[in-house]
Amino acid sequence: SRSVRDTAAMLDAVEGPDSGCYGAALHPPIPYTQAIQKDPPKLRIAYMLRTPYGEPYENEECVQAVRTTVTLLESLGHTCVEDYPPLDIHYHESRILVQSAGTNAWIERIARQSGLPICEDTLEPLVYKAYLEAKSITASQYLAAKSELTKAMRDLGRFMENYDILLSPTMGILPLEAGVYNPFSRPNMSVQDWVLERRRWSGNTALSNVTGQPSITVPLEQSRSGMPIGIALDGRVGEDHLVLQLAAQLERAKPWADRHPKLYAGNQQ
C-alpha cells in the first residue's frame, strides 16, 4: 500500500481466525482503521545502527535515516535506546534450510497440478539449482533447523519484553537499479552466493518472518540521489495496533505521499 490508512483497511478486511487452524492472531482492541486515528502512548523503542550480529549496514545514508527517525520519535515523546537482540548470524542457515524445503514442496505441488516437468525450461536457473540442492535435506535436518528458529523466536520475545518497538533500516543498502536482481544474468552463480546476496539486500526483514512479529516499513527518508529509504518498525506479538499507530503518527509528522524520486514514472505523459 502507499499509506498507513490503506494498510489498516486491508488488515481490517482480512482480520479474524483461519477456520481449522491451530493458532490465531489476537483480536485487535478496536479496528485498525480506528486505531490509527489517534497517536500511540509514549513508547520505549530500541533502534539498531548495525545488524544484531555485528555486521555494519553498507550504506551510511541508511544508518543516518535511523538517526534522523530517532530524533523525530524523541520529539514526539518516545524513549529511544540503541540496543540489539541476541541473535546469532547462523540463524540464517536454519531459516534458508526451512525456506528451501518449503519452496521445494511448493514447486512439486505446482508441477503435479500443472503436469509440467521440473527442469531448467520451467524454472529460473538459480531456482532450479536451489531446488536440486534442497532435495538432499533430511527430516532430521529440517526439524533441527525449526528448533533453532524457535530459539531465535524465544530470544527475540524476551528481548522485546523491555521494548514496545524495534526500529532499523529496512535495507542496509540503497534501492538497487532495475535489472541488478536478475538470476538469468548470472547462470554460473552458486546457490550459496545467491543466498548471501539476498540476505545482504533484504536487511532485517527476514527476522519478522521467523518470529511472527507485526512489522511495517515506511518510506520516511530519501537518499541524496532521490531514492526512498525505508524504516522498519517491528512490534511485540499481538500488538499490531501499536505498530500501525506509530507508523501513522510518523506519516502525519513526515508525510511521504507527495515525495517522488527524480526519475518517476508518474510524471510521464
CSV table of C-alpha atoms in Angstrom, one decimal:
chain,number,residue,atom,x,y,z
A,1,SER,CA,0.0,0.0,0.0
A,2,ARG,CA,1.0,3.7,-0.2
A,3,SER,CA,-0.4,4.8,3.1
A,4,VAL,CA,-0.8,3.5,6.6
A,5,ARG,CA,-4.6,4.1,6.2
A,6,ASP,CA,-4.7,1.6,3.3
A,7,THR,CA,-2.7,-0.9,5.2
A,8,ALA,CA,-5.0,-0.7,8.2
A,9,ALA,CA,-8.1,-1.0,5.9
A,10,MET,CA,-6.6,-4.1,4.3
A,11,LEU,CA,-5.8,-5.7,7.6
A,12,ASP,CA,-9.3,-5.0,8.9
A,13,ALA,CA,-10.7,-6.7,5.8
A,14,VAL,CA,-8.8,-9.9,6.4
A,15,GLU,CA,-8.7,-9.9,10.2
A,16,GLY,CA,-10.1,-12.9,12.0
A,17,PRO,CA,-9.3,-16.6,12.7
A,18,ASP,CA,-8.5,-19.0,9.9
A,19,SER,CA,-11.1,-21.8,10.4
A,20,GLY,CA,-9.4,-25.0,11.4
A,21,CYS,CA,-6.0,-23.5,12.1
A,22,TYR,CA,-4.5,-24.4,15.5
A,23,GLY,CA,-3.4,-20.8,16.0
A,24,ALA,CA,-4.9,-17.4,15.5
A,25,ALA,CA,-3.8,-13.8,15.8
A,26,LEU,CA,-5.1,-11.9,18.8
A,27,HIS,CA,-8.2,-9.8,18.0
A,28,PRO,CA,-7.4,-6.1,18.0
A,29,PRO,CA,-8.9,-4.0,20.7
A,30,ILE,CA,-10.5,-1.8,18.1
A,31,PRO,CA,-10.5,-1.9,14.3
A,32,TYR,CA,-7.1,-0.9,12.8
A,33,THR,CA,-8.7,2.0,10.8
A,34,GLN,CA,-9.9,3.5,14.1
A,35,ALA,CA,-6.7,2.8,16.0
A,36,ILE,CA,-4.6,4.8,13.6
A,37,GLN,CA,-6.7,7.9,14.1
A,38,LYS,CA,-5.0,8.5,17.4
A,39,ASP,CA,-1.4,8.7,18.5
A,40,PRO,CA,0.1,5.7,20.4
A,41,PRO,CA,1.1,6.1,24.0
A,42,LYS,CA,4.6,7.1,24.8
A,43,LEU,CA,6.7,4.1,23.7
A,44,ARG,CA,10.0,2.6,24.5
A,45,ILE,CA,11.9,1.9,21.3
A,46,ALA,CA,15.1,0.0,20.6
A,47,TYR,CA,16.9,1.1,17.4
A,48,MET,CA,19.8,-0.6,15.5
A,49,LEU,CA,22.6,1.1,13.7
A,50,ARG,CA,24.1,-2.2,12.6
A,51,THR,CA,22.8,-5.8,12.3
A,52,PRO,CA,22.0,-7.7,15.5
A,53,TYR,CA,25.0,-9.9,14.9
A,54,GLY,CA,27.6,-7.1,14.5
A,55,GLU,CA,27.8,-6.6,10.7
A,56,PRO,CA,27.7,-2.9,9.6
A,57,TYR,CA,25.0,-1.6,7.3
A,58,GLU,CA,26.7,-0.9,4.0
A,59,ASN,CA,25.3,2.5,3.2
A,60,GLU,CA,25.8,5.3,5.7
A,61,GLU,CA,22.6,7.1,4.4
A,62,CYS,CA,20.6,4.1,5.7
A,63,VAL,CA,22.2,4.5,9.1
A,64,GLN,CA,21.7,8.3,9.1
A,65,ALA,CA,18.0,7.6,8.3
A,66,VAL,CA,17.7,5.7,11.5
A,67,ARG,CA,19.3,8.5,13.5
A,68,THR,CA,17.0,11.1,11.9
A,69,THR,CA,14.0,9.0,12.7
A,70,VAL,CA,15.1,8.6,16.3
A,71,THR,CA,15.3,12.4,16.6
A,72,LEU,CA,11.8,12.7,15.2
A,73,LEU,CA,10.5,10.0,17.6
A,74,GLU,CA,12.1,11.6,20.6
A,75,SER,CA,10.5,14.9,19.6
A,76,LEU,CA,7.1,13.1,19.7
A,77,GLY,CA,7.8,12.0,23.2
A,78,HIS,CA,9.0,8.5,22.8
A,79,THR,CA,12.1,7.0,24.5
A,80,CYS,CA,14.7,5.6,22.1
A,81,VAL,CA,17.6,3.3,23.1
A,82,GLU,CA,20.3,1.9,20.9
A,83,ASP,CA,20.1,-1.9,21.6
A,84,TYR,CA,20.4,-5.2,19.8
A,85,PRO,CA,18.6,-8.5,20.2
A,86,PRO,CA,20.8,-11.5,21.0
A,87,LEU,CA,20.6,-13.0,17.5
A,88,ASP,CA,23.4,-15.2,16.0
A,89,ILE,CA,24.1,-14.8,12.3
A,90,HIS,CA,23.8,-18.6,11.9
A,91,TYR,CA,20.1,-18.4,12.3
A,92,HIS,CA,20.0,-17.5,8.6
A,93,GLU,CA,21.3,-21.0,7.8
A,94,SER,CA,18.3,-22.6,9.6
A,95,ARG,CA,16.0,-20.1,8.0
A,96,ILE,CA,17.2,-20.8,4.5
A,97,LEU,CA,17.0,-24.6,5.0
A,98,VAL,CA,13.4,-24.4,6.2
A,99,GLN,CA,12.6,-22.0,3.4
A,100,SER,CA,14.2,-24.2,0.8
A,101,ALA,CA,12.3,-27.3,1.9
A,102,GLY,CA,9.1,-25.3,1.8
A,103,THR,CA,9.9,-23.9,-1.7
A,104,ASN,CA,10.6,-27.4,-3.0
A,105,ALA,CA,7.2,-28.7,-1.7
A,106,TRP,CA,5.5,-25.8,-3.4
A,107,ILE,CA,7.4,-26.4,-6.7
A,108,GLU,CA,6.5,-30.1,-6.6
A,109,ARG,CA,2.8,-29.4,-5.9
A,110,ILE,CA,2.6,-26.9,-8.8
A,111,ALA,CA,4.3,-29.5,-11.0
A,112,ARG,CA,1.7,-32.1,-10.1
A,113,GLN,CA,-1.2,-29.7,-10.7
A,114,SER,CA,0.1,-28.4,-14.0
A,115,GLY,CA,1.6,-31.5,-15.4
A,116,LEU,CA,4.8,-29.5,-16.2
A,117,PRO,CA,8.2,-31.0,-15.6
A,118,ILE,CA,10.6,-29.6,-13.0
A,119,CYS,CA,13.6,-28.6,-15.1
A,120,GLU,CA,15.7,-25.7,-16.5
A,121,ASP,CA,13.0,-25.0,-19.0
A,122,THR,CA,10.3,-24.3,-16.4
A,123,LEU,CA,12.4,-22.7,-13.5
A,124,GLU,CA,14.9,-19.9,-13.4
A,125,PRO,CA,18.5,-21.1,-13.4
A,126,LEU,CA,19.3,-20.3,-9.8
A,127,VAL,CA,15.8,-21.5,-8.6
A,128,TYR,CA,16.5,-24.9,-10.3
A,129,LYS,CA,19.9,-25.1,-8.8
A,130,ALA,CA,18.4,-24.4,-5.3
A,131,TYR,CA,15.7,-27.0,-5.9
A,132,LEU,CA,18.3,-29.7,-6.7
A,133,GLU,CA,20.4,-28.8,-3.6
A,134,ALA,CA,17.4,-28.8,-1.3
A,135,LYS,CA,16.3,-32.3,-2.4
A,136,SER,CA,19.0,-33.7,-0.1
A,137,ILE,CA,17.5,-32.1,3.0
A,138,THR,CA,16.6,-34.8,5.6
A,139,ALA,CA,13.8,-34.8,8.0
A,140,SER,CA,16.2,-34.6,11.0
A,141,GLN,CA,17.9,-31.6,9.4
A,142,TYR,CA,14.6,-29.9,8.9
A,143,LEU,CA,13.5,-30.5,12.5
A,144,ALA,CA,16.8,-29.3,13.9
A,145,ALA,CA,16.5,-26.1,11.8
A,146,LYS,CA,13.0,-25.5,13.1
A,147,SER,CA,14.3,-25.9,16.6
A,148,GLU,CA,16.9,-23.2,16.0
A,149,LEU,CA,14.4,-20.8,14.6
A,150,THR,CA,12.1,-21.4,17.7
A,151,LYS,CA,15.1,-20.5,19.9
A,152,ALA,CA,15.6,-17.3,17.9
A,153,MET,CA,11.9,-16.5,18.3
A,154,ARG,CA,12.0,-17.0,22.0
A,155,ASP,CA,15.2,-15.0,22.4
A,156,LEU,CA,13.7,-12.1,20.4
A,157,GLY,CA,10.5,-12.4,22.5
A,158,ARG,CA,12.5,-12.0,25.7
A,159,PHE,CA,14.3,-9.0,24.3
A,160,MET,CA,11.1,-7.3,23.4
A,161,GLU,CA,9.8,-7.6,27.0
A,162,ASN,CA,11.9,-4.4,27.5
A,163,TYR,CA,10.7,-2.6,24.4
A,164,ASP,CA,7.5,-1.8,22.5
A,165,ILE,CA,9.2,-1.4,19.1
A,166,LEU,CA,12.4,-2.5,17.4
A,167,LEU,CA,13.5,0.1,14.7
A,168,SER,CA,16.0,-0.5,11.9
A,169,PRO,CA,16.6,0.5,8.3
A,170,THR,CA,14.5,-1.8,6.1
A,171,MET,CA,17.7,-2.4,4.0
A,172,GLY,CA,21.3,-1.7,4.7
A,173,ILE,CA,21.8,-0.6,1.1
A,174,LEU,CA,20.0,1.9,-1.2
A,175,PRO,CA,17.5,0.5,-3.7
A,176,LEU,CA,19.0,-1.5,-6.5
A,177,GLU,CA,19.0,-0.4,-10.1
A,178,ALA,CA,16.5,-2.2,-12.3
A,179,GLY,CA,17.9,-5.5,-13.6
A,180,VAL,CA,20.5,-6.0,-11.0
A,181,TYR,CA,18.5,-8.7,-9.2
A,182,ASN,CA,18.3,-10.9,-12.3
A,183,PRO,CA,19.1,-14.6,-11.9
A,184,PHE,CA,19.2,-15.1,-15.7
A,185,SER,CA,22.2,-12.7,-16.0
A,186,ARG,CA,24.4,-14.9,-13.8
A,187,PRO,CA,23.8,-18.6,-14.6
A,188,ASN,CA,27.1,-19.7,-13.1
A,189,MET,CA,26.4,-18.1,-9.7
A,190,SER,CA,26.3,-20.7,-6.8
A,191,VAL,CA,23.3,-21.1,-4.7
A,192,GLN,CA,25.3,-20.2,-1.6
A,193,ASP,CA,26.4,-16.9,-3.2
A,194,TRP,CA,22.9,-16.2,-4.2
A,195,VAL,CA,21.6,-16.8,-0.7
A,196,LEU,CA,24.3,-14.4,0.8
A,197,GLU,CA,23.4,-11.8,-1.8
A,198,ARG,CA,19.7,-11.9,-1.0
A,199,ARG,CA,20.5,-11.8,2.7
A,200,ARG,CA,22.6,-8.7,2.2
A,201,TRP,CA,19.8,-7.0,0.2
A,202,SER,CA,16.9,-7.9,2.4
A,203,GLY,CA,18.3,-6.3,5.6
A,204,ASN,CA,16.3,-7.3,8.7
A,205,THR,CA,13.1,-8.1,7.0
A,206,ALA,CA,13.6,-11.9,7.4
A,207,LEU,CA,13.6,-11.5,11.2
A,208,SER,CA,9.8,-11.0,11.5
A,209,ASN,CA,9.2,-13.8,9.1
A,210,VAL,CA,10.8,-16.1,11.6
A,211,THR,CA,9.3,-14.6,14.8
A,212,GLY,CA,5.8,-13.8,13.6
A,213,GLN,CA,6.0,-10.2,15.0
A,214,PRO,CA,3.9,-7.5,13.4
A,215,SER,CA,6.2,-5.4,11.2
A,216,ILE,CA,5.8,-2.5,8.8
A,217,THR,CA,8.2,-0.5,6.7
A,218,VAL,CA,7.6,3.2,6.0
A,219,PRO,CA,9.5,5.4,3.4
A,220,LEU,CA,10.3,8.1,5.9
A,221,GLU,CA,13.7,9.2,4.4
A,222,GLN,CA,15.1,9.9,1.0
A,223,SER,CA,18.7,9.4,-0.3
A,224,ARG,CA,20.8,12.2,-1.9
A,225,SER,CA,20.0,10.5,-5.2
A,226,GLY,CA,16.3,10.8,-4.5
A,227,MET,CA,15.6,7.1,-3.7
A,228,PRO,CA,13.4,6.2,-0.8
A,229,ILE,CA,15.0,4.8,2.4
A,230,GLY,CA,12.6,2.6,4.4
A,231,ILE,CA,12.4,2.4,8.2
A,232,ALA,CA,11.2,-0.9,9.6
A,233,LEU,CA,9.1,-1.0,12.8
A,234,ASP,CA,8.8,-4.4,14.5
A,235,GLY,CA,6.4,-4.7,17.4
A,236,ARG,CA,5.6,-7.4,20.0
A,237,VAL,CA,3.5,-10.4,19.0
A,238,GLY,CA,-0.2,-9.4,19.3
A,239,GLU,CA,0.4,-5.7,19.3
A,240,ASP,CA,-0.2,-5.0,15.6
A,241,HIS,CA,-2.3,-1.9,16.5
A,242,LEU,CA,0.7,-0.2,18.2
A,243,VAL,CA,2.9,-0.7,15.1
A,244,LEU,CA,0.2,0.8,12.9
A,245,GLN,CA,-0.4,3.7,15.4
A,246,LEU,CA,3.3,4.6,15.4
A,247,ALA,CA,3.5,4.3,11.6
A,248,ALA,CA,0.5,6.6,11.2
A,249,GLN,CA,2.0,9.1,13.7
A,250,LEU,CA,5.2,9.2,11.7
A,251,GLU,CA,3.3,9.6,8.5
A,252,ARG,CA,1.4,12.6,9.9
A,253,ALA,CA,4.7,14.1,11.2
A,254,LYS,CA,6.7,13.5,8.0
A,255,PRO,CA,4.3,12.7,5.1
A,256,TRP,CA,5.6,10.9,2.0
A,257,ALA,CA,2.6,10.8,-0.3
A,258,ASP,CA,3.9,13.7,-2.5
A,259,ARG,CA,7.5,12.8,-2.3
A,260,HIS,CA,9.0,11.1,-5.5
A,261,PRO,CA,12.4,10.2,-6.9
A,262,LYS,CA,13.9,12.4,-9.6
A,263,LEU,CA,13.0,9.8,-12.2
A,264,TYR,CA,9.4,8.9,-11.6
A,265,ALA,CA,7.1,7.1,-14.0
A,266,GLY,CA,4.1,9.0,-12.7
A,267,ASN,CA,5.5,12.2,-14.3
A,268,GLN,CA,5.4,10.7,-17.8
A,269,GLN,CA,2.6,11.8,-20.1
